[in-house]
XYZ file of C-alpha atoms in Angstrom:
300
model
C 13.807 -7.985 27.677
C 13.674 -5.482 24.801
C 16.634 -5.071 22.436
C 18.132 -1.631 21.881
C 18.265 -0.331 18.323
C 21.522 1.536 18.939
C 23.871 -1.161 17.529
C 21.859 -1.233 14.273
C 21.702 2.508 13.573
C 23.752 3.883 10.682
C 24.680 7.294 12.051
C 26.401 8.631 8.923
C 23.231 9.656 7.125
C 23.386 12.011 4.143
C 20.868 14.845 4.218
C 20.075 16.876 1.081
C 17.798 19.857 0.503
C 14.643 19.288 -1.518
C 15.829 21.620 -4.291
C 18.925 19.461 -4.948
C 18.825 18.071 -8.493
C 18.410 14.386 -9.204
C 21.789 14.357 -10.937
C 23.524 15.841 -7.880
C 21.807 13.367 -5.580
C 22.799 10.436 -7.806
C 26.409 11.604 -7.766
C 26.410 11.853 -3.952
C 24.870 8.398 -3.567
C 27.431 6.867 -5.936
C 30.359 8.581 -4.214
C 29.206 7.541 -0.744
C 28.040 4.070 -1.775
C 24.621 4.531 -0.197
C 21.104 3.611 -1.276
C 19.146 6.569 0.086
C 19.329 10.124 1.424
C 17.105 12.070 3.792
C 15.434 15.110 2.210
C 14.752 18.326 4.117
C 12.690 21.409 3.338
C 13.571 25.096 3.458
C 13.373 25.250 7.259
C 15.444 22.124 7.754
C 12.389 19.981 8.477
C 12.468 16.363 7.330
C 10.203 16.107 4.297
C 10.940 12.712 2.772
C 13.411 10.042 1.764
C 14.992 9.561 -1.667
C 16.016 6.012 -2.559
C 18.105 4.664 -5.401
C 14.881 3.167 -6.748
C 13.176 6.589 -6.797
C 16.103 7.958 -8.802
C 16.268 5.021 -11.194
C 12.534 5.031 -11.950
C 12.500 8.780 -12.597
C 15.641 8.876 -14.730
C 14.562 5.899 -16.824
C 11.098 7.351 -17.333
C 12.458 10.844 -18.057
C 16.001 10.398 -19.438
C 16.597 14.100 -20.062
C 15.207 15.284 -16.752
C 18.444 15.286 -14.743
C 17.775 18.622 -13.080
C 14.426 17.707 -11.524
C 14.457 18.635 -7.800
C 14.588 15.577 -5.590
C 11.642 17.014 -3.661
C 9.517 16.171 -6.700
C 10.529 12.499 -6.891
C 11.223 11.542 -3.273
C 9.026 9.254 -1.206
C 6.923 11.697 0.806
C 5.187 9.270 3.122
C 8.040 9.043 5.590
C 7.754 6.439 8.336
C 10.183 7.014 11.197
C 11.105 5.546 14.577
C 12.034 7.442 17.715
C 15.576 6.835 18.959
C 14.090 5.481 22.182
C 12.240 2.703 20.300
C 13.376 -0.882 20.776
C 14.225 -3.318 18.001
C 10.930 -5.176 18.302
C 9.024 -1.913 17.700
C 11.106 -1.131 14.612
C 10.515 -4.600 13.157
C 6.779 -4.188 13.784
C 6.867 -0.873 11.884
C 8.659 -2.523 8.954
C 6.120 -5.354 9.060
C 3.109 -3.024 9.228
C 4.300 -0.608 6.544
C 6.176 -2.993 4.258
C 9.363 -0.892 4.206
C 13.071 -1.728 4.343
C 14.547 1.518 5.673
C 13.489 3.514 8.714
C 15.009 6.896 9.658
C 15.617 7.226 13.405
C 14.430 10.536 14.838
C 15.434 12.584 17.874
C 12.884 15.108 19.117
C 14.537 18.492 19.751
C 13.406 21.568 21.603
C 10.740 23.642 19.918
C 9.128 20.599 18.346
C 11.878 20.141 15.755
C 13.089 16.703 14.749
C 16.584 15.599 13.821
C 17.460 12.467 11.889
C 20.207 10.724 13.851
C 20.510 7.610 11.747
C 18.933 4.877 9.668
C 17.997 1.253 10.301
C 17.775 -1.098 7.319
C 16.123 -4.469 6.890
C 19.266 -5.793 5.191
C 21.317 -5.201 8.343
C 18.702 -6.877 10.519
C 18.674 -9.881 8.179
C 22.477 -10.083 8.258
C 22.349 -9.964 12.060
C 19.654 -12.664 12.096
C 17.349 -10.371 14.050
C 14.278 -10.880 11.822
C 12.343 -14.135 11.808
C 11.392 -15.662 8.468
C 7.673 -14.983 8.977
C 8.193 -11.235 9.559
C 10.632 -11.073 6.642
C 8.102 -12.650 4.300
C 5.361 -10.207 5.321
C 7.647 -7.179 4.970
C 8.816 -8.138 1.477
C 5.305 -9.033 0.264
C 3.898 -5.713 1.467
C 6.798 -3.891 -0.169
C 6.025 -5.593 -3.481
C 2.354 -4.647 -3.272
C 3.200 -1.023 -2.402
C 5.641 -0.987 -5.301
C 2.821 -2.159 -7.561
C 0.575 0.588 -6.202
C 3.204 3.249 -6.935
C 3.588 1.868 -10.467
C -0.150 2.074 -11.026
C -0.213 5.624 -9.651
C 2.679 6.708 -11.897
C 0.609 5.563 -14.865
C -2.114 7.989 -13.819
C -4.655 5.356 -12.832
C -4.942 6.323 -9.169
C -8.527 6.851 -8.082
C -9.579 10.309 -6.931
C -10.285 9.091 -3.400
C -6.772 7.731 -2.795
C -4.780 10.855 -3.644
C -4.661 12.506 -0.242
C -4.069 10.820 3.082
C -5.605 13.875 4.740
C -8.954 12.892 3.274
C -8.844 9.183 4.132
C -11.998 9.145 6.238
C -13.933 11.380 3.872
C -12.893 9.305 0.880
C -13.728 6.050 2.637
C -17.220 7.210 3.602
C -17.824 8.645 0.135
C -16.914 5.290 -1.375
C -19.062 3.307 1.049
C -22.014 5.692 0.714
C -21.901 5.153 -3.043
C -21.722 1.393 -2.551
C -24.684 1.376 -0.131
C -26.813 3.618 -2.338
C -26.210 1.637 -5.507
C -26.603 -1.803 -3.893
C -29.690 -0.690 -1.963
C -28.205 -2.253 1.183
C -28.175 -0.819 4.695
C -24.844 1.007 4.989
C -23.283 -0.981 7.838
C -24.188 -4.282 6.170
C -22.858 -2.991 2.852
C -19.574 -1.983 4.487
C -19.086 -5.410 6.048
C -19.933 -7.330 2.885
C -17.842 -5.065 0.654
C -14.796 -5.389 2.903
C -15.269 -9.158 3.112
C -15.605 -9.580 -0.650
C -12.648 -7.304 -1.452
C -10.567 -9.276 1.037
C -11.473 -12.508 -0.726
C -10.561 -11.082 -4.124
C -7.226 -9.662 -2.910
C -6.246 -12.977 -1.348
C -7.304 -14.994 -4.408
C -4.989 -13.227 -6.868
C -1.276 -12.504 -7.230
C 0.173 -9.369 -5.608
C 0.421 -7.519 -8.944
C -3.298 -7.912 -9.538
C -3.978 -7.058 -5.898
C -2.019 -3.819 -6.374
C -4.152 -2.854 -9.377
C -7.308 -3.552 -7.392
C -6.197 -1.726 -4.246
C -5.049 1.311 -6.217
C -8.701 1.921 -7.055
C -9.809 1.920 -3.423
C -9.775 4.532 -0.651
C -6.492 4.631 1.245
C -8.187 3.475 4.439
C -9.318 0.295 2.690
C -5.884 -0.205 1.155
C -4.225 -0.198 4.572
C -6.662 -2.806 5.893
C -6.144 -5.058 2.880
C -2.345 -4.914 3.315
C -2.693 -6.899 6.537
C -4.287 -9.906 4.828
C -2.301 -13.072 4.041
C -0.765 -12.965 0.549
C -2.341 -14.633 -2.456
C -3.071 -16.513 -4.462
C -5.082 -18.535 -1.950
C -6.616 -21.304 -4.075
C -8.873 -22.434 -1.249
C -11.015 -19.348 -1.896
C -13.764 -20.383 -4.306
C -17.145 -18.971 -5.231
C -18.748 -21.645 -3.055
C -16.568 -20.785 -0.068
C -17.342 -17.075 -0.480
C -21.091 -17.751 -0.721
C -20.996 -20.110 2.279
C -19.025 -17.646 4.389
C -21.466 -14.875 3.429
C -24.363 -17.078 4.570
C -22.694 -17.779 7.926
C -21.383 -14.277 8.637
C -24.492 -12.372 7.671
C -27.153 -14.993 8.478
C -28.525 -15.272 4.945
C -29.852 -18.175 2.943
C -28.008 -19.111 -0.247
C -30.213 -17.221 -2.760
C -29.957 -14.028 -0.684
C -26.183 -14.419 -0.251
C -25.662 -14.846 -3.990
C -27.969 -11.923 -4.751
C -26.107 -9.595 -2.364
C -22.696 -10.639 -3.697
C -23.837 -10.015 -7.269
C -25.093 -6.556 -6.323
C -21.810 -5.649 -4.645
C -19.769 -6.954 -7.607
C -22.025 -5.055 -10.003
C -21.450 -1.758 -8.208
C -17.704 -2.360 -7.920
C -17.724 -2.868 -11.683
C -19.364 0.543 -12.098
C -17.073 2.382 -9.675
C -13.664 0.901 -10.473
C -11.568 1.649 -13.549
C -12.670 -0.791 -16.303
C -9.138 -1.469 -17.520
C -7.843 -2.263 -14.061
C -10.859 -4.409 -13.283
C -10.138 -6.466 -16.410
C -6.566 -6.918 -15.182
C -7.929 -8.262 -11.893
C -10.505 -10.543 -13.536
C -7.831 -12.006 -15.805
C -6.077 -13.420 -12.724
C -9.240 -14.922 -11.250
C -10.461 -18.466 -11.958
C -13.230 -18.940 -14.498
C -15.933 -19.319 -11.840
C -15.167 -15.845 -10.456
C -15.127 -14.314 -13.938
C -18.517 -15.910 -14.510
C -19.766 -14.324 -11.275
C -18.651 -10.911 -12.557
C -20.410 -11.625 -15.869
C -23.617 -12.486 -14.002
C -23.382 -9.244 -12.025
C -22.929 -7.233 -15.227
C -25.890 -8.985 -16.836
C -28.063 -8.263 -13.779
C -26.992 -4.612 -13.848
C -27.938 -4.245 -17.532
C -31.326 -5.846 -16.871
C -32.071 -3.525 -13.948
């Protein structure tokens, strides 16, 4: 039997307009003892959520910028739950998205939405409603997303991950470039690239994974979020080569050749500084594989 979310909804939610200054928002949050506010646009539509972390990061990075509108620093990618959702659905959303707070929405006439409350991971933990496995996944995904936002704030975000509206276009642009430069059939290139990126993400710590994923199309990022967290020390060059042989029905020389080509092209497409950050967290045998791919690319 499903569990209602009603007992876990904080109904006293503070809503501020997007033009409210950061200083005003900080004052409201301090006075109310809350960690976030819902942000609305000019027509009253829900446009984002502002957390204490958003405020802290902005004010520390820009100490004199107290009057910045909260619409400029809020988290725009707002994930919500309908008030009719059950608790299991909400936990799955937190798990999938790696978030701790979910606004609860009521659909009104005319297609408008009203925020009727907020559910937080902290309350679910206190109520012992989240199992340890789900909790671990939620927190790990939150840490990786936090790393991605840090990378993006430093201006390193790749051109194809800037707009969610262009996810498919960006993904295909990326994969077309990979297929062309590796001289592999596109579908095979897609499968091998996704497999190899998955291995790399799982082999390194979440901070390095965030730097790697920040360079990739958003559609790839979302897929990589679902992988078990690293570092997985069972992933070795030999295991990657062997799995490539089995999955794609190749002999060992062909598998190594294809992997080197894919690594070589990734080295050309990704930001050099961020790639070095990733390689620094990899074992020596993987760094040597990258070196071999670079040598092969120079010789081509």
